[in-house]
Amino acid sequence: MLRTNTDLLTFIEHLYTLQERKEDIILRSFNKGERLLEQDVKIGKVFIINEGVTKCYLTEENDKEYLFEFLGKGQIIGEIEALKSRACLCTVEAISAVSAYCLSASFFLSLVDKNLEINKILLQELTDRILHTSSRASFQQLYSLEHGLSKLLQLQEKEQIDLSRDDMAAYLGITIRSLNRALKQLKKT
């Protein structure tokens, strides 16, 4: 439920410390509620989360949100947009205080061109995303709503974050009304 990537974080931390003038990779802070990426907006940055938790979501034409994932330490965002030279596919918003390494798209692309290690890490990450997405889809089909909700509540407690009911419903792919019923059912057990 919370995606992390320690290999990428270790790699980028090492590059960050090797910089002489700290220009290619900078460490930025984001407050809770602040957006790192915004859907349909063109950006020129790639971020690797150092600390904190973000949510990655897509807003449909009917203004309903679908929450793909919660992203934590070592997760990369904006790489697809940099590689494809396109506007942001989705919005990524801090749900706790977040610090992230920020790379210009041009610096990121030069790393991809010249560094075999980052290519291996990115291939692993993209493969993990595909595997996780397919297993999450089957999980939502095969397990009860209560089971998924209990896992989400465990994540909230473990990470010490407050998820809104809107976020929980968007992640579970249900309405607020269904979420409220499921929460009530969980309290009874």
GROMACS .gro file of C-alpha atoms in nm:
model
  189
    1MET     CA    1   0.000   0.000   0.000
    2LEU     CA    2   0.290   0.235   0.068
    3ARG     CA    3   0.545   0.211  -0.211
    4THR     CA    4   0.913   0.267  -0.125
    5ASN     CA    5   1.243   0.213  -0.307
    6THR     CA    6   1.553   0.208  -0.087
    7ASP     CA    7   1.786   0.130  -0.380
    8LEU     CA    8   1.688   0.446  -0.565
    9LEU     CA    9   1.704   0.655  -0.248
   10THR     CA   10   2.055   0.527  -0.169
   11PHE     CA   11   2.164   0.593  -0.529
   12ILE     CA   12   2.034   0.951  -0.534
   13GLU     CA   13   2.167   1.029  -0.184
   14HIS     CA   14   2.512   0.919  -0.303
   15LEU     CA   15   2.492   1.143  -0.612
   16TYR     CA   16   2.368   1.431  -0.397
   17THR     CA   17   2.665   1.408  -0.159
   18LEU     CA   18   2.914   1.388  -0.450
   19GLN     CA   19   2.797   1.720  -0.597
   20GLU     CA   20   3.036   2.006  -0.541
   21ARG     CA   21   2.794   2.297  -0.590
   22LYS     CA   22   2.461   2.119  -0.519
   23GLU     CA   23   2.303   2.245  -0.842
   24ASP     CA   24   2.202   1.929  -1.028
   25ILE     CA   25   2.016   1.774  -0.736
   26ILE     CA   26   1.854   1.988  -0.469
   27LEU     CA   27   1.662   1.886  -0.159
   28ARG     CA   28   1.319   2.052  -0.139
   29SER     CA   29   1.055   2.052   0.132
   30PHE     CA   30   0.678   2.033   0.082
   31ASN     CA   31   0.407   2.094   0.339
   32LYS     CA   32   0.109   1.866   0.387
   33GLY     CA   33  -0.140   1.942   0.108
   34GLU     CA   34   0.121   2.087  -0.126
   35ARG     CA   35   0.138   1.940  -0.475
   36LEU     CA   36   0.462   1.812  -0.620
   37LEU     CA   37   0.301   1.739  -0.959
   38GLU     CA   38  -0.031   1.849  -1.101
   39GLN     CA   39  -0.231   1.654  -1.358
   40ASP     CA   40  -0.214   1.795  -1.714
   41VAL     CA   41   0.055   2.051  -1.621
   42LYS     CA   42   0.391   2.033  -1.799
   43ILE     CA   43   0.687   2.022  -1.561
   44GLY     CA   44   1.060   2.007  -1.604
   45LYS     CA   45   1.145   1.823  -1.281
   46VAL     CA   46   1.181   1.472  -1.149
   47PHE     CA   47   1.148   1.406  -0.775
   48ILE     CA   48   1.271   1.125  -0.551
   49ILE     CA   49   1.102   1.124  -0.212
   50ASN     CA   50   1.345   1.138   0.078
   51GLU     CA   51   1.101   1.157   0.371
   52GLY     CA   52   0.724   1.164   0.412
   53VAL     CA   53   0.422   1.026   0.229
   54THR     CA   54   0.242   1.144  -0.084
   55LYS     CA   55  -0.069   1.034  -0.264
   56CYS     CA   56  -0.080   0.986  -0.640
   57TYR     CA   57  -0.421   1.033  -0.797
   58LEU     CA   58  -0.603   1.096  -1.121
   59THR     CA   59  -0.903   1.330  -1.146
   60GLU     CA   60  -1.158   1.217  -1.401
   61GLU     CA   61  -1.373   1.445  -1.618
   62ASN     CA   62  -1.658   1.410  -1.366
   63ASP     CA   63  -1.424   1.548  -1.093
   64LYS     CA   64  -1.404   1.209  -0.919
   65GLU     CA   65  -1.061   1.109  -0.799
   66TYR     CA   66  -0.899   0.770  -0.831
   67LEU     CA   67  -0.611   0.729  -0.589
   68PHE     CA   68  -0.348   0.502  -0.743
   69GLU     CA   69  -0.093   0.478  -0.472
   70PHE     CA   70   0.068   0.613  -0.160
   71LEU     CA   71   0.433   0.690  -0.226
   72GLY     CA   72   0.708   0.700   0.036
   73LYS     CA   73   1.087   0.697   0.066
   74GLY     CA   74   1.274   0.644  -0.259
   75GLN     CA   75   0.975   0.668  -0.491
   76ILE     CA   76   1.037   0.857  -0.813
   77ILE     CA   77   0.778   1.087  -0.967
   78GLY     CA   78   0.787   1.286  -1.289
   79GLU     CA   79   1.015   1.036  -1.465
   80ILE     CA   80   0.749   0.924  -1.712
   81GLU     CA   81   0.674   1.285  -1.797
   82ALA     CA   82   1.046   1.356  -1.844
   83LEU     CA   83   1.104   1.046  -2.057
   84LYS     CA   84   0.797   1.110  -2.274
   85SER     CA   85   0.824   1.491  -2.267
   86ARG     CA   86   0.458   1.523  -2.175
   87ALA     CA   87   0.232   1.691  -1.922
   88CYS     CA   88   0.174   1.519  -1.588
   89LEU     CA   89  -0.040   1.209  -1.602
   90CYS     CA   90  -0.165   1.256  -1.247
   91THR     CA   91  -0.138   1.473  -0.937
   92VAL     CA   92   0.102   1.391  -0.656
   93GLU     CA   93   0.025   1.564  -0.326
   94ALA     CA   94   0.197   1.554   0.012
   95ILE     CA   95  -0.018   1.398   0.284
   96SER     CA   96   0.253   1.460   0.545
   97ALA     CA   97   0.556   1.686   0.550
   98VAL     CA   98   0.773   1.570   0.259
   99SER     CA   99   1.132   1.626   0.155
  100ALA     CA  100   1.231   1.523  -0.195
  101TYR     CA  101   1.537   1.534  -0.413
  102CYS     CA  102   1.462   1.747  -0.717
  103LEU     CA  103   1.639   1.698  -1.050
  104SER     CA  104   1.585   1.895  -1.367
  105ALA     CA  105   1.443   1.682  -1.645
  106SER     CA  106   1.754   1.747  -1.855
  107PHE     CA  107   1.985   1.627  -1.576
  108PHE     CA  108   1.766   1.319  -1.520
  109LEU     CA  109   1.771   1.236  -1.893
  110SER     CA  110   2.150   1.275  -1.903
  111LEU     CA  111   2.176   1.031  -1.610
  112VAL     CA  112   1.957   0.782  -1.798
  113ASP     CA  113   2.180   0.821  -2.105
  114LYS     CA  114   2.507   0.774  -1.916
  115ASN     CA  115   2.446   0.567  -1.604
  116LEU     CA  116   2.374   0.195  -1.621
  117GLU     CA  117   2.296   0.170  -1.249
  118ILE     CA  118   2.004   0.415  -1.264
  119ASN     CA  119   1.870   0.234  -1.570
  120LYS     CA  120   1.867  -0.094  -1.378
  121ILE     CA  121   1.697   0.072  -1.079
  122LEU     CA  122   1.435   0.237  -1.304
  123LEU     CA  123   1.362  -0.089  -1.486
  124GLN     CA  124   1.315  -0.260  -1.149
  125GLU     CA  125   1.085   0.020  -1.033
  126LEU     CA  126   0.872   0.016  -1.347
  127THR     CA  127   0.848  -0.363  -1.333
  128ASP     CA  128   0.746  -0.345  -0.966
  129ARG     CA  129   0.478  -0.091  -1.054
  130ILE     CA  130   0.329  -0.318  -1.319
  131LEU     CA  131   0.334  -0.617  -1.084
  132HIS     CA  132   0.187  -0.415  -0.798
  133THR     CA  133  -0.088  -0.266  -1.013
  134SER     CA  134  -0.199  -0.605  -1.138
  135SER     CA  135  -0.189  -0.764  -0.792
  136ARG     CA  136  -0.380  -0.468  -0.647
  137ALA     CA  137  -0.649  -0.507  -0.913
  138SER     CA  138  -0.689  -0.875  -0.830
  139PHE     CA  139  -0.681  -0.797  -0.456
  140GLN     CA  140  -0.971  -0.555  -0.498
  141GLN     CA  141  -1.165  -0.816  -0.692
  142LEU     CA  142  -1.095  -1.115  -0.468
  143TYR     CA  143  -1.101  -0.974  -0.116
  144SER     CA  144  -1.378  -0.805   0.076
  145LEU     CA  145  -1.399  -0.432   0.115
  146GLU     CA  146  -1.356  -0.476   0.490
  147HIS     CA  147  -1.025  -0.656   0.435
  148GLY     CA  148  -0.892  -0.377   0.211
  149LEU     CA  149  -1.014  -0.112   0.453
  150SER     CA  150  -0.847  -0.282   0.749
  151LYS     CA  151  -0.517  -0.287   0.554
  152LEU     CA  152  -0.559   0.085   0.479
  153LEU     CA  153  -0.626   0.162   0.845
  154GLN     CA  154  -0.314  -0.035   0.943
  155LEU     CA  155  -0.108   0.173   0.697
  156GLN     CA  156  -0.250   0.492   0.844
  157GLU     CA  157  -0.154   0.384   1.196
  158LYS     CA  158   0.191   0.254   1.099
  159GLU     CA  159   0.288   0.568   0.907
  160GLN     CA  160   0.120   0.804   1.155
  161ILE     CA  161  -0.074   0.980   0.880
  162ASP     CA  162  -0.434   1.097   0.872
  163LEU     CA  163  -0.616   0.987   0.561
  164SER     CA  164  -0.937   1.168   0.482
  165ARG     CA  165  -1.246   0.962   0.412
  166ASP     CA  166  -1.233   1.099   0.058
  167ASP     CA  167  -0.880   0.959   0.016
  168MET     CA  168  -0.976   0.623   0.163
  169ALA     CA  169  -1.278   0.594  -0.065
  170ALA     CA  170  -1.074   0.704  -0.369
  171TYR     CA  171  -0.806   0.445  -0.292
  172LEU     CA  172  -1.059   0.167  -0.243
  173GLY     CA  173  -1.257   0.273  -0.550
  174ILE     CA  174  -1.583   0.315  -0.358
  175THR     CA  175  -1.824   0.592  -0.259
  176ILE     CA  176  -1.806   0.771   0.075
  177ARG     CA  177  -2.139   0.612   0.164
  178SER     CA  178  -1.996   0.262   0.108
  179LEU     CA  179  -1.688   0.357   0.309
  180ASN     CA  180  -1.900   0.477   0.600
  181ARG     CA  181  -2.095   0.149   0.597
  182ALA     CA  182  -1.772  -0.051   0.593
  183LEU     CA  183  -1.624   0.155   0.879
  184LYS     CA  184  -1.939   0.101   1.081
  185GLN     CA  185  -1.921  -0.274   1.009
  186LEU     CA  186  -1.556  -0.288   1.120
  187LYS     CA  187  -1.642  -0.115   1.449
  188LYS     CA  188  -1.901  -0.384   1.522
  189THR     CA  189  -1.645  -0.664   1.490
   0.00000   0.00000   0.00000
